[in-house]
XYZ file of C-alpha atoms in Angstrom:
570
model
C 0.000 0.000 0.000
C 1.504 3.773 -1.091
C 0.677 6.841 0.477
C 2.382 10.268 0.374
C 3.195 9.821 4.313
C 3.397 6.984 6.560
C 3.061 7.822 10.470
C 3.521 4.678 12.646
C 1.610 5.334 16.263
C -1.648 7.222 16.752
C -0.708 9.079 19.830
C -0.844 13.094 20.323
C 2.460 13.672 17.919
C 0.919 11.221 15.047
C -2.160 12.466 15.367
C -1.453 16.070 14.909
C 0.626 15.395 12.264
C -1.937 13.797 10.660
C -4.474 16.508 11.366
C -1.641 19.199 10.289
C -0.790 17.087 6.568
C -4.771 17.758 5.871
C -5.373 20.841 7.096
C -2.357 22.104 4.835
C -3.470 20.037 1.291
C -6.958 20.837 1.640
C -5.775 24.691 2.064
C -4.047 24.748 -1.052
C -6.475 22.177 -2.629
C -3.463 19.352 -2.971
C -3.697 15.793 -3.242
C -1.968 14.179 0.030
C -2.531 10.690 1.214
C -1.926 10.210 4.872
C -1.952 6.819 6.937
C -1.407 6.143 10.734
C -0.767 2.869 11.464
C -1.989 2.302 15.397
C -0.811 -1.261 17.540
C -3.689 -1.404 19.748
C -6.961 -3.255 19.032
C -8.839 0.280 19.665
C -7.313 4.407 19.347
C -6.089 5.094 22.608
C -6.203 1.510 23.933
C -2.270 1.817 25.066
C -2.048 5.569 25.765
C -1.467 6.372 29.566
C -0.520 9.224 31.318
C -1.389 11.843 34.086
C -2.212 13.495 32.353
C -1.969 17.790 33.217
C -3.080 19.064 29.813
C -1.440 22.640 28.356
C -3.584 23.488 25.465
C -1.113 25.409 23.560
C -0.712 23.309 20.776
C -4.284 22.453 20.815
C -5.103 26.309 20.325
C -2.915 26.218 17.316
C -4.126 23.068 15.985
C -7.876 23.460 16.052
C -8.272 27.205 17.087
C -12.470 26.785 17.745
C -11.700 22.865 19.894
C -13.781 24.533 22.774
C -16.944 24.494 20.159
C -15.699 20.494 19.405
C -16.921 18.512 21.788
C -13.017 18.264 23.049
C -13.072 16.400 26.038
C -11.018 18.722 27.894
C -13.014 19.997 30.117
C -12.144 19.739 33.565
C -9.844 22.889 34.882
C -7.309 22.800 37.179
C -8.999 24.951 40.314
C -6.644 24.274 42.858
C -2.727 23.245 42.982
C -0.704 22.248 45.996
C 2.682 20.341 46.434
C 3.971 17.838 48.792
C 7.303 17.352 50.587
C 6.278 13.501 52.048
C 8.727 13.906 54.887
C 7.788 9.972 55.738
C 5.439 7.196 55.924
C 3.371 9.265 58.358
C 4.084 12.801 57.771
C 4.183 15.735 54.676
C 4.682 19.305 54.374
C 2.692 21.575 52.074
C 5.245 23.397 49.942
C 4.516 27.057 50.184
C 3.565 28.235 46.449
C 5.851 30.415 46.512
C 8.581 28.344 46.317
C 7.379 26.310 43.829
C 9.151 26.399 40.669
C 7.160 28.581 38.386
C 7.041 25.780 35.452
C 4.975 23.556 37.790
C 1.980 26.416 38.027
C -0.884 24.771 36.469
C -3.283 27.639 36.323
C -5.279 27.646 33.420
C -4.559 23.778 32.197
C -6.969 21.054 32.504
C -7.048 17.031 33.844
C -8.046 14.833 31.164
C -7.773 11.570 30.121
C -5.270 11.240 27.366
C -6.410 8.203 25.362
C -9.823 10.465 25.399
C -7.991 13.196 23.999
C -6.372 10.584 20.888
C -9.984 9.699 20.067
C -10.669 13.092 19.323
C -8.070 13.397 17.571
C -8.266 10.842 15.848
C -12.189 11.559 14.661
C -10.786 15.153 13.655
C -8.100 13.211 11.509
C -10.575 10.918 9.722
C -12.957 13.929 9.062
C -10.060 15.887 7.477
C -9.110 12.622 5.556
C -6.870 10.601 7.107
C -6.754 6.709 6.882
C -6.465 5.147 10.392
C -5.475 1.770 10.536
C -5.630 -0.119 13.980
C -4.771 -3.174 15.454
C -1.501 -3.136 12.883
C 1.793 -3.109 14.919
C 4.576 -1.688 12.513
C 7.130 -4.247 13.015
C 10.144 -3.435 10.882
C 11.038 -0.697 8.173
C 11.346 -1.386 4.556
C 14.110 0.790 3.152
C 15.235 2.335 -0.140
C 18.367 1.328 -2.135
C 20.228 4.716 -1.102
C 19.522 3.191 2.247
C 16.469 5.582 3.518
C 13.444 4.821 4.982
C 10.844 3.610 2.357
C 8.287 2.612 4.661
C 6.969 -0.052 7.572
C 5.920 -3.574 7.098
C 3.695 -5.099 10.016
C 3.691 -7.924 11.560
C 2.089 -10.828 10.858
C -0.933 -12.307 12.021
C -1.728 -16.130 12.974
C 1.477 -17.699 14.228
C 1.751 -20.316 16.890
C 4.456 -20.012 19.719
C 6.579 -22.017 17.655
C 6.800 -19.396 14.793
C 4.022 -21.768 12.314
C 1.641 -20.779 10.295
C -2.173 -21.022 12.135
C -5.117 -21.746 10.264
C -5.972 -17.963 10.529
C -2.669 -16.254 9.237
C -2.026 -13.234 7.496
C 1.085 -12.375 6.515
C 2.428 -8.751 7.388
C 1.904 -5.445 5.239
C 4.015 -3.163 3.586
C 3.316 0.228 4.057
C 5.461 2.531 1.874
C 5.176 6.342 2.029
C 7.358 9.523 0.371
C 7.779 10.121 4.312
C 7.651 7.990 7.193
C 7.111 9.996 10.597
C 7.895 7.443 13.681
C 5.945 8.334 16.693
C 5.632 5.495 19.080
C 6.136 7.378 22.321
C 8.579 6.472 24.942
C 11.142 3.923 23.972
C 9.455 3.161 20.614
C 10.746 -0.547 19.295
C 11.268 1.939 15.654
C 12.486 4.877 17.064
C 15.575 2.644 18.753
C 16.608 1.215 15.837
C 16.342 4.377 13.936
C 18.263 6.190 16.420
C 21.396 3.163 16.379
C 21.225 2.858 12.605
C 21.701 6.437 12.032
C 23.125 7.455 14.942
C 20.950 10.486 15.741
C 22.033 10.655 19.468
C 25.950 11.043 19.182
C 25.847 14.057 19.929
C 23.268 13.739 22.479
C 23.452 12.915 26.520
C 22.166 9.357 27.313
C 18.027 9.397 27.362
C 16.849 8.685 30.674
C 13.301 7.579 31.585
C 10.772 7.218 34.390
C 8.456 4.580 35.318
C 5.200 5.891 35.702
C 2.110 3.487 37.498
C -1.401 4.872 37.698
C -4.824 3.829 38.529
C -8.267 5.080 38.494
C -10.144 4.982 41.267
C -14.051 6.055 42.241
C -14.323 7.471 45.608
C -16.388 8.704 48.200
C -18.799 11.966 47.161
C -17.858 13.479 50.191
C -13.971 13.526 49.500
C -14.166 14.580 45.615
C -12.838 18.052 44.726
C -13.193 18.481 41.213
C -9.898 20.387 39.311
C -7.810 19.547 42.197
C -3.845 18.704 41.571
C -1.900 17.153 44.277
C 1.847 16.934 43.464
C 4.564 15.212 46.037
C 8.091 14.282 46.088
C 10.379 12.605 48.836
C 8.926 9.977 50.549
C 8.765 6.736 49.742
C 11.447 6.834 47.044
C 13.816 9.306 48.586
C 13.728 6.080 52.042
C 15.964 4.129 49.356
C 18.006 7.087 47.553
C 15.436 7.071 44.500
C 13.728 9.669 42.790
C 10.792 10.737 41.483
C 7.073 11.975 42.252
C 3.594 11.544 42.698
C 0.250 12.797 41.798
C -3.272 12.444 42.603
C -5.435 14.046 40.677
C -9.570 14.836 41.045
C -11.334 14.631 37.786
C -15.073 14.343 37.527
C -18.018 12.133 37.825
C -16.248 11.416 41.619
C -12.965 9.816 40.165
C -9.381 10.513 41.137
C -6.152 9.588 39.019
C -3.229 8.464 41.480
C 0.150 7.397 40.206
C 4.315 7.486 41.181
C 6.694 8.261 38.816
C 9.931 6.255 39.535
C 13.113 7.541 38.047
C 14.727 4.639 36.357
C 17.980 5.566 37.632
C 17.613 4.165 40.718
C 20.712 1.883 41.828
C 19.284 -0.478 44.221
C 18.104 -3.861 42.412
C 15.967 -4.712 45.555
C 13.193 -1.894 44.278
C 10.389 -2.335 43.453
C 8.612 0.988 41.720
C 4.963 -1.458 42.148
C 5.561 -1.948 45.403
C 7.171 1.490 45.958
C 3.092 2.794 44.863
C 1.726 0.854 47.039
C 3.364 2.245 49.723
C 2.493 5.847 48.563
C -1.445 4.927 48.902
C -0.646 4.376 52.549
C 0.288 7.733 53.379
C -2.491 10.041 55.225
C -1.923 12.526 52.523
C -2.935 10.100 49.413
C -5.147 7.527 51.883
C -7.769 9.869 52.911
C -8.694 10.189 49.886
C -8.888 7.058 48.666
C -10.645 4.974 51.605
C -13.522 3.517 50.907
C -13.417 3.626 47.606
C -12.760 1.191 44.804
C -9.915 0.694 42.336
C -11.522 0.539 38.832
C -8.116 0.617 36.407
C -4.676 0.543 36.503
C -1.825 0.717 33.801
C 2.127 1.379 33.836
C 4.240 3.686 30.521
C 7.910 4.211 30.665
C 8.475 8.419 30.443
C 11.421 9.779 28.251
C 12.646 12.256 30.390
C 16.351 13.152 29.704
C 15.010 16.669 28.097
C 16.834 18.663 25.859
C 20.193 17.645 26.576
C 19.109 14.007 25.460
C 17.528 14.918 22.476
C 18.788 13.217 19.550
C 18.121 14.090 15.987
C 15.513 14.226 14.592
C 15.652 14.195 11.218
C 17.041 10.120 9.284
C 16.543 9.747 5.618
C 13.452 9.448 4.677
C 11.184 10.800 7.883
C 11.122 12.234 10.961
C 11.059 11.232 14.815
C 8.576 13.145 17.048
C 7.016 13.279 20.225
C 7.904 10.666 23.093
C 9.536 8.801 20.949
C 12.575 11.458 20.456
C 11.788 12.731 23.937
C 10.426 15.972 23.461
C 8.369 16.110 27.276
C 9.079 18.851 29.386
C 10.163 17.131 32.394
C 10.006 20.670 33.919
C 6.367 20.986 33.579
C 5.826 17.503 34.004
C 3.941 17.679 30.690
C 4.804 16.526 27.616
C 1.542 16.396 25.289
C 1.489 19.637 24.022
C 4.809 19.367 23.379
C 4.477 16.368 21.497
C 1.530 17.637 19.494
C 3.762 20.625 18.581
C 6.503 18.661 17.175
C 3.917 16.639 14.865
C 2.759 19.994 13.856
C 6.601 21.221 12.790
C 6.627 17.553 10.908
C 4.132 17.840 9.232
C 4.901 21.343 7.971
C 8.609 20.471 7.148
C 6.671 17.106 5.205
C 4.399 19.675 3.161
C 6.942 21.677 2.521
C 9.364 19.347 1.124
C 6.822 18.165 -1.254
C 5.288 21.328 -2.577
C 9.082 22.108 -3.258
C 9.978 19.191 -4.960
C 6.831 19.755 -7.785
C 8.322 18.649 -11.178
C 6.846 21.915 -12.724
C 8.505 25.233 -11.979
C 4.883 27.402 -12.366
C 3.129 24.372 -10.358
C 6.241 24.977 -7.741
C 5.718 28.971 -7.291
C 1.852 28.068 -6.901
C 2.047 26.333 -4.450
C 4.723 27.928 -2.540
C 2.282 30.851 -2.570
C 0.085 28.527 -0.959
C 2.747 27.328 1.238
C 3.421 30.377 2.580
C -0.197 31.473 3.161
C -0.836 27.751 4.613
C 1.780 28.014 6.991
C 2.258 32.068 7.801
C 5.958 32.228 6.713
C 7.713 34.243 4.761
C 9.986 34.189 1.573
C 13.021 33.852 3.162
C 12.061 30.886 5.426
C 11.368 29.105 2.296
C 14.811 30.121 0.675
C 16.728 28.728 3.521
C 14.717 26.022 3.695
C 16.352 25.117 -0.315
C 15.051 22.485 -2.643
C 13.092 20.148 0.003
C 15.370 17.127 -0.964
C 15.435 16.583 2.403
C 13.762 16.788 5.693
C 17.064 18.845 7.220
C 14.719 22.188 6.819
C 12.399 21.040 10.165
C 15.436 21.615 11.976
C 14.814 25.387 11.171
C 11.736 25.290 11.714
C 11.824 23.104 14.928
C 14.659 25.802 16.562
C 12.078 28.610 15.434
C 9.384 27.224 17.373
C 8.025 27.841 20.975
C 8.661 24.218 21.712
C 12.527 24.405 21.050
C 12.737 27.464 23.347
C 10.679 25.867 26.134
C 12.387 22.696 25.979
C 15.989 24.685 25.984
C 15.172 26.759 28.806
C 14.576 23.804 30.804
C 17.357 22.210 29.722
C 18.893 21.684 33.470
C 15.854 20.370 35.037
C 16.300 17.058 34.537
C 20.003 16.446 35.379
C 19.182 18.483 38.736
C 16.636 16.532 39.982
C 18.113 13.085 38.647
C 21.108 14.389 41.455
C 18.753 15.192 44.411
C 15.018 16.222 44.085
C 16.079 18.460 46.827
C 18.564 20.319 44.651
C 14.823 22.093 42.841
C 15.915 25.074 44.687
C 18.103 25.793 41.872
C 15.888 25.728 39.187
C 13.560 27.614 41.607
C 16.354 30.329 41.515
C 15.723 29.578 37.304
C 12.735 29.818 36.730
C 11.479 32.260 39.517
C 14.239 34.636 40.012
C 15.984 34.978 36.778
C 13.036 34.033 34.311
C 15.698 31.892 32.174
C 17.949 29.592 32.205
C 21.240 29.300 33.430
C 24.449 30.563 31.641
C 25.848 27.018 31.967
C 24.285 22.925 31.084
C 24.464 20.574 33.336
C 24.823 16.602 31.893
C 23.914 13.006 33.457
C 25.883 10.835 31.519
C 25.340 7.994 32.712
C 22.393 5.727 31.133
C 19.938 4.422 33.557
C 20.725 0.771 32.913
C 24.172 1.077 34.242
C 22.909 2.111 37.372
C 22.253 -0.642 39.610
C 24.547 -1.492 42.121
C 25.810 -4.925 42.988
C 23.740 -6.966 45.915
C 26.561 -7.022 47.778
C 26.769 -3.154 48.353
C 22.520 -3.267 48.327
C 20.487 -3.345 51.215
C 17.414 -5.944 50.526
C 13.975 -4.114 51.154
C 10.991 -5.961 52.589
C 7.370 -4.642 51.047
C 4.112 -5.279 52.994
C 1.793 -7.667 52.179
C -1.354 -5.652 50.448
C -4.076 -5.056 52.079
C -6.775 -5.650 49.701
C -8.122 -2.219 50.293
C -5.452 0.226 49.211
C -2.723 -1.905 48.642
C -2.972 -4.773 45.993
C -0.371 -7.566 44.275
C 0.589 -7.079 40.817
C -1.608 -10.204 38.939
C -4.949 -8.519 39.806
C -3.651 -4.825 39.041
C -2.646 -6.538 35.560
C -6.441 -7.515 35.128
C -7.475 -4.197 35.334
C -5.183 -2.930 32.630
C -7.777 -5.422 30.167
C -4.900 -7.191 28.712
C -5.602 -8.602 24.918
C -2.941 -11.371 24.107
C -3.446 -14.354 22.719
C -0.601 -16.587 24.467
C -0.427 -18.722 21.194
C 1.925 -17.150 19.353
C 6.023 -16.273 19.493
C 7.114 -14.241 22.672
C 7.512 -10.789 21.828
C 10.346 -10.646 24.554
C 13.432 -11.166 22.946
C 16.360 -12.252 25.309
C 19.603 -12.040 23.167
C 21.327 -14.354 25.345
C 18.902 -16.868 27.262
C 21.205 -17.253 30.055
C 21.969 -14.237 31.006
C 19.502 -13.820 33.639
C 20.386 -16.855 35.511
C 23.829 -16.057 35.210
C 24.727 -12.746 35.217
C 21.910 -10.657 36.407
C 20.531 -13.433 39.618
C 24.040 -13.441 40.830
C 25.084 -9.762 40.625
C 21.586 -8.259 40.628
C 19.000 -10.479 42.142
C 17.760 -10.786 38.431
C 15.744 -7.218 39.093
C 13.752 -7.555 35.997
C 10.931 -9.758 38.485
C 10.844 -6.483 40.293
C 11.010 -3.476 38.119
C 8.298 -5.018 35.476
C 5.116 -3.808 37.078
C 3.025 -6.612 35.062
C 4.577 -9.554 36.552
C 5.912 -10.566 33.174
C 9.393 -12.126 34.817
C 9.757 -14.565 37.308
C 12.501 -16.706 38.735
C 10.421 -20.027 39.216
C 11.042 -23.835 40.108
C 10.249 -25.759 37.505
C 10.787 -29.698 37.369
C 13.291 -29.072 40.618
C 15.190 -26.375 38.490
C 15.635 -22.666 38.847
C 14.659 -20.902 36.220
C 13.636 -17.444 34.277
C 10.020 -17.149 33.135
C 8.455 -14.922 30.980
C 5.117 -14.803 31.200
C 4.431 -12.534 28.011
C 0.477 -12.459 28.203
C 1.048 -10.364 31.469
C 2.729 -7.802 29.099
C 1.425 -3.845 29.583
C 4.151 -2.630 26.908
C 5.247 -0.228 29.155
C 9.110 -0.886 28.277
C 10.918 -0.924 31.564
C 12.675 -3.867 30.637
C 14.005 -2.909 27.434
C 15.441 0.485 29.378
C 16.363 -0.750 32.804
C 17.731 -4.911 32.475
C 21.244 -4.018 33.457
C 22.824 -6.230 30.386
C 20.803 -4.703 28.081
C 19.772 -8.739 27.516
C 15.688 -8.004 27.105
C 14.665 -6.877 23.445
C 10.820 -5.467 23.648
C 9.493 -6.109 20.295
C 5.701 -5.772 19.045
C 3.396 -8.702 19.364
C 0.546 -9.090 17.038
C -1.565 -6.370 16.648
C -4.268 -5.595 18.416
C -2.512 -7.357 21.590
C -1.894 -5.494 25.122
C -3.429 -3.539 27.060
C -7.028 -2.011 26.493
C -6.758 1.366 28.909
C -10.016 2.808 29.381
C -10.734 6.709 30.687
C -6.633 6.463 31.489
């Protein structure tokens, strides 16, 4: 199947590009054919966040989405922050000395898959082709060794790798452009990023691990548009760090989650068991008692900011959103930010074409259109040169709000990845000085190499759950409605099978049965032998193992479409 672009993931960034493409062609009446190719049975089945919303992007993309039926709709009315001194006690950061990028006046709580839906019925309406259920499995590429396009994966194989009585073989999707935009630790966006080496000149990306749930609770306790924010305890009791969030949407539901910063170095944590703990404290547990836990879900978070950026731009397409890392760990937000990038792609993708017409008076027509469609001038479209390449988003990426917001934050994460009590300094930032300062401060060291040794690690001993706040990971996992048929190949790749047994159980306590929040690993006894089990079906595709196994052993590749979890309202 051809189109003019490709874009593999219908998240924000894929979406908006999408949405973008049209709104440009049907502007300057062109012929553009646009596919997004979606994993998940359903559009926003495997989209999870927090998710604080910034409409920025939003009011550039759809200027009237307030007349749309958007479901963003629930303001943020009140904003407090919590120093969780311990298990028991918390302090209520004075506002005041709460960096200024953390203000969430005038943003909203929504559900993000929510948000994708409407996207994604704006994209269809504009004339888009979505495709879901279709996992993008490899690229197909050109003979000068560009992207061409994506094949799936197929359909109807057994464990052993044979053909079932209902298989389909995989599809090859070839575009002018591909845009990959997976979100955090895309299975594409790694390989692109090795094969062309966009990150060597890039810090290592660093992620978080973030675990939410949805609960309903009692009338009495709901405060619609509140945001509760904390840091400290229970990570900072084992030198990790992070932060939590509850937040108060409506119909009498809450969203409560910990983000745990996968550079943690003792292989004895647990960030599931680490939440659990969090629901226990009197700040987080009176709002929750009494009620009941309707969903839950995990996502990895690229967080390394600007610093860990890596290029963009590989022959033949772009990179966007999550899956470059373009959140704002600053803000804590990283939709709009993602949205804005597939905005800038999808400009740099219309431009490129409407350059490269084969007719010189069909070229000048429809850089006249250009420019009207996208509010530049000449000289932007000078510099940008004959559109042989995508090398012109670049300029317009660095003449963007994104690129200055994203810059200007450029020392968040390092600081905090130190000491989340070192904030005071991008207080000073952000509060004080209104910029950034004169200097950039690097983590260098990726989040896999980490862990320390058992030997030098204290073990930690988690509390049974309770049942009530607390729970154990196999009936969490049911709530995240996983889809996976169990009959067919592992989509866990280990690239050495014994590793685990004999490398990581030794020098790590094999930490991957800990750090999966699914309960996907296990060290087991089977037929009086020790042994590492995967138990893929349990698998939320939130990609901790593929960032944090400390030999870099597990490979997270897509199963077959349609497969994972089905997050609902998340």
């Amino acid at each position: 199947m051809e189109f003019d672009v490709v874009i593999v993931g219908a998240g924000p960034a894929g979406l908006s590009a999408a949405c973008r493409l049209r709104q440009l062609a049907l502007g300057s009446d062109t012929e553009l054919s646009v596919c997004v190719l979606e994993k998940a049975a359903d559009i926003g089945g495997h989209i999870l966040a927090g998710t604080i919303f910034e409409t920025h992007a939003l009011d550039e993309l759809f200027p009237d989405w307030k007349n749309l039926n958007t479901p963003v709709t629930n303001t943020v009315k009140q904003d407090d922050t919590w120093l969780l001194k311990n298990a028991t006690t918390a302090r209520r950061v004075p506002r005041m000395l709460v960096p200024s990028s953390l203000d969430n006046k005038h943003n909203y709580i929504i559900s993000l898959g929510d948000l994708c839906i409407w996207l994604a019925k704006q994209a269809e309406d504009l004339g888009v082709e979505i495709f879901t259920g279709f996992a993008a499995n490899e690229f197909t590429f050109d003979n000068d060794g560009s992207v061409k396009g994506v094949i799936t994966g197929d359909m109807g194989r057994d464990k052993h790798g044979n053909k079932k009585d209902n298989f389909m073989p995989g599809m090859e999707l070839i575009g002018k452009y591909t845009l990959v935009t997976e979100g955090s630790r895309g299975h594409l966006g790694k390989q692109l990023i090795e094969k062309y080496q966009l990150d060597k000149d890039a810090d290592p990306q660093h992620y978080g691990l973030g675990i939410k749930e949805l609960w309903q609770i009692d009338p009495a306790l709901h405060n619609p548009g509140l945001v509760m924010h904390s840091i400290g305890w229970p990570l900072a009791e084992h030198g990790a760090t992070g932060g939590a969030f509850l937040y108060h949407v409506d119909k009498d539901q809450v969203y409560v989650g910990l983000i745990t910063d996968l550079n943690y170095q003792n292989p004895y944590l647990s960030p599931f068991e680490e939440f659990q703990r969090l629901k226990l404290h009197p700040t987080f547990s009176r709002y929750l008692k009494g009620g009941k836990r309707l969903a839950y879900g995990a996502r990895t978070i690229t967080k390394g900011g600007y610093n860990s950026l890596p290029k963009m731009v590989f022959p033949g397409g772009l990179l966007l959103g999550c899956d470059a890392g373009t959140l704002n760990v600053a803000k804590l937000k990283g939709t709009h930010t993602a949205m804005k990038t597939g905005m800038i792609g999808a400009e740099a993708v219309f431009a490129a074409m409407a350059l490269n017409s084969d007719k010189a008076n069909e070229k000048r027509e429809q850089e006249q259109d250009l420019n009207k469609a996208l509010n530049k001038n000449t000289k932007l479209n000078e510099e940008i040169g004959a559109g042989n390449s995508l090398e012109h988003f670049t300029l317009l990426y660095k003449a963007s709000w994104v690129y200055q917001e994203l810059y200007q934050s450029r020392n968040f994460a390092p600081i905090t990845h130190r000491c989340n009590a070192m904030l005071g300094v991008t207080w000073f930032e952000q509060n004080i000085l209104h910029k950034s300062l004169p200097f950039t401060l690097h983590d260098s060291k990726p989040d896999h190499c980490q862990l320390q040794n058992v030997t030098r690690s204290s073990a930690i001993t988690y509390p049974k759950p309770d049942n009530l706040l607390t729970f154990d990971r196999l009936s969490s996992v049911f709530l995240a409605n996983i889809q996976h048929d169990a009959e067919q190949p592992c989509h866990l790749k280990l690239t050495d099978p014994s590793i685990p047994m004999c490398t990581n159980l030794p020098n790590f306590a094999e930490p991957a049965q800990r750090y999966c929040p699914a309960a996907v690993y296990e060290i087991v006894m089977i037929d009086k032998e020790v042994k590492f089990q995967i138990n893929a079906e349990n698998c939320i595709h939130c990609k901790a193992c593929d960032i944090k196994d400390p030999s870099q052993n597990i490979v997270w590749t897509p199963p077959e479409g349609g497969s994972g979890p089905n997050y609902s309202g998340m």
